[in-house]
Amino acid sequence: MTKQEQPAPIGRPVPITRDDITPGMWSYKHTFRHGQCDPAGIVYTPEFFNVFNHAVEDWFCNHLGINYYDVLGARRIGLGYVNASATFFTPCMMGDEVEIFVTISKIGGKSYQLCLHAMKGDNEALRGYFTTVITCLEKHRPTEMPDDIREAMKKYKAGT
Amino acid sequence: MTKQEQPAPIGRPVPITRDDITPGMWSYKHTFRHGQCDPAGIVYTPEFFNVFNHAVEDWFCNHLGINYYDVLGARRIGLGYVNASATFFTPCMMGDEVEIFVTISKIGGKSYQLCLHAMKGDNEALRGYFTTVITCLEKHRPTEMPDDIREAMKKYKAGT
Amino acid sequence: MTKQEQPAPIGRPVPITRDDITPGMWSYKHTFRHGQCDPAGIVYTPEFFNVFNHAVEDWFCNHLGINYYDVLGARRIGLGYVNASATFFTPCMMGDEVEIFVTISKIGGKSYQLCLHAMKGDNEALRGYFTTVITCLEKHRPTEMPDDIREAMKKYKAGT
Amino acid sequence: MTKQEQPAPIGRPVPITRDDITPGMWSYKHTFRHGQCDPAGIVYTPEFFNVFNHAVEDWFCNHLGINYYDVLGARRIGLGYVNASATFFTPCMMGDEVEIFVTISKIGGKSYQLCLHAMKGDNEALRGYFTTVITCLEKHRPTEMPDDIREAMKKYKAGT
């Protein structure tokens, strides 16, 4: 195994509870559907990443006031990930509802990092981390975060 | 932000090249399809996790000699993730082919960790890390890795 | 081309408008997400079938009063399709919202047929037809529709 | 129920067997994966439409000699469906392999209709019908089928 193949050192985080949620945190509710679950009755892992993305899209559109679809479409700005990861604490089954709380870990010049807490009842079932780099979709190169997105994120971060 | 919300410290790995691949590493080829790509023409992130899972399933069935579907089905053994992450180096577009090389980072008593290198041509386009805990699907509790899986993984690891 | 290969004779239906919706029809709203759309910015066809299924699941759980997930899970009753089809009138793009109205075309002894109208604004964007056969998931054989499902469907059909 | 809501009259076709396959028919093999199957262990219906699309993409690229991804991408030509339907004869489970045979039912001026037979062993497990209208992706309007696609399809149809 070469040095480059070494796994990233990932500490196992401790799940949060409802008491750790602050009033300013926006959340998105999702019920896991029939087609998202595998023959063991458990949600298929890639579907968690799918639902996390739905949460981020909805957060942009319905809380930050930024139309996510215009960003990717008419504005030709990419919000692709350079890193996406999730840690799973308890399994989610068909019909389970989660409430996903969005927090911003970091706002950089051309990037931002989100941490998403998916709560099942009072306990965190899984957590996602997403590092996004803003890109120009014409050149596929990193570009400065647009002012409207930066302002909305700074305001959100200050309130959580 | 509470201490628990701190993102896991993830160092940014350096992409490997074809020269870093050793002869014993098994690989799985995949062409990214129309439906896996987004309006920017780029593969939608959850689809990478989906394809990584296909690679692992195929590696079990066609190289390790363990029927992945029997494990989950008749044998009622879960191979769920406690952690799944991916780092993206270069975007993949509709029609691009990747070759995914499987390496084993660690074999534990009730778990194993895989590192998957998705090569586009001679360069790594993205890398996935997956930590699997073996569970009993009746009780949803961790259980010892079955002997046939352990032996097959040890043999594979020794040869890569 | 053998006789068996002949396509089913499918007449092209005329899209309905809001005026054709009756007050008793239950509906399900969905916004098409980033990951459901293809490089042309248009919803990828299989995703329509996915969303139609979400509508049916939600209709069972939140309107008929039948827990769809219990039916498939604890009750071991399958609600699989013997036929699924959709006709597309106008394309749906990333960010578009549809409202899907559920109607029952037929209630049989061991089957039912649904017709789903996906409205974009005042006009039908697409329509789905689904013929479901009730099966025993132990034997994978057709079985009589359970009384609670039959009663709920008859009541719904009478009111639409 | 208005007249427009009447379901399309769909005759139930008879499944074909291997004997009905002619030598000129191109086929695509697929193994149903873990994530394509539901808690009953059966393939989730929308995944069949997904796999049918993979078969069509591969048929274009690897048999007709038309790069499907260039058509949608650089050439800005849409191959969207006006109708998609499938009839299911026997269930497919996790790990099952199907071989999908492509036949052309009709070649029109701005459209074509495919019939796809998914064989599990010697018997047809399901069948799909897809009517595609060629569109200009700038204007989202029907346009004449490009000559290279028409010629390739005519040649294929003549040989099956």
Coordinates of C-alpha atoms in Angstrom, one line a residue, chain A residues 4-10 12 14 16 20 25 40 42 44-46 49-50 53 81-88 93 103 105 113 115 117 127 129 137 140, chain B residues 4-10 12 14 16 20 25 40 42 44-46 49-50 53 81-88 93 103 105 113 115 117 127 129 137 140:
Chain A
Q4 CA -1.2 7.9 -1.1
E5 CA -3.6 4.9 -0.4
Q6 CA -3.6 5.5 3.3
P7 CA -7.2 6.2 4.4
A8 CA -7.9 9.6 5.7
P9 CA -7.8 9.7 9.5
I10 CA -11.4 10.0 10.4
R12 CA -15.6 8.8 15.0
V14 CA -20.3 11.4 19.0
I16 CA -25.8 14.8 19.1
D20 CA -27.7 20.3 20.9
M25 CA -30.9 26.0 12.7
A40 CA -32.6 -5.7 4.5
I42 CA -32.5 -0.4 5.5
Y44 CA -29.3 2.2 0.7
T45 CA -26.2 4.3 1.5
P46 CA -26.1 6.5 -1.7
F49 CA -26.2 11.5 0.0
N50 CA -29.2 12.1 -2.3
N53 CA -28.5 17.1 -1.4
Y81 CA -18.2 18.7 -3.9
V82 CA -14.5 18.1 -3.4
N83 CA -15.3 16.0 -0.4
A84 CA -18.5 14.3 0.8
S85 CA -18.7 12.0 3.8
A86 CA -21.2 10.6 6.2
T87 CA -21.0 8.8 9.5
F88 CA -23.8 6.5 10.4
M93 CA -35.7 1.9 7.8
T103 CA -24.9 24.0 9.9
S105 CA -18.6 24.7 9.3
Q113 CA -18.2 23.4 4.2
C115 CA -22.3 19.7 8.4
H117 CA -27.3 16.4 11.3
R127 CA -24.2 13.1 9.9
Y129 CA -20.0 16.6 5.8
L137 CA -19.4 25.8 -15.3
H140 CA -14.8 24.0 -14.8
Chain B
Q4 CA -19.7 17.6 18.4
E5 CA -20.5 19.6 15.3
Q6 CA -16.8 20.1 14.4
P7 CA -16.1 18.5 11.1
A8 CA -13.9 15.5 11.0
P9 CA -10.4 16.6 10.1
I10 CA -10.0 15.3 6.6
R12 CA -6.8 16.2 1.2
V14 CA -2.9 13.4 -3.4
I16 CA -2.5 8.5 -7.6
D20 CA 0.8 3.4 -8.3
M25 CA -5.4 -5.1 -7.6
A40 CA -24.1 20.6 -15.7
I42 CA -21.4 16.1 -14.5
Y44 CA -24.3 13.6 -9.6
T45 CA -22.4 12.9 -6.4
P46 CA -24.6 10.2 -4.9
F49 CA -21.4 6.1 -4.0
N50 CA -23.8 3.9 -6.0
N53 CA -21.1 -0.1 -4.2
Y81 CA -21.3 1.3 6.4
V82 CA -20.5 3.2 9.6
N83 CA -18.6 5.6 7.5
A84 CA -18.5 6.4 3.8
S85 CA -16.6 9.2 2.2
A86 CA -15.2 10.3 -1.2
T87 CA -12.7 12.9 -2.3
F88 CA -13.1 14.3 -5.8
M93 CA -18.9 13.6 -17.4
T103 CA -7.8 -2.0 -1.9
S105 CA -7.1 -0.6 4.3
Q113 CA -12.2 -0.7 5.6
C115 CA -10.2 2.3 -0.3
H117 CA -9.5 4.4 -6.5
R127 CA -11.4 8.1 -4.2
Y129 CA -13.3 5.2 1.7
L137 CA -29.7 -8.7 10.1
H140 CA -29.1 -5.4 13.8

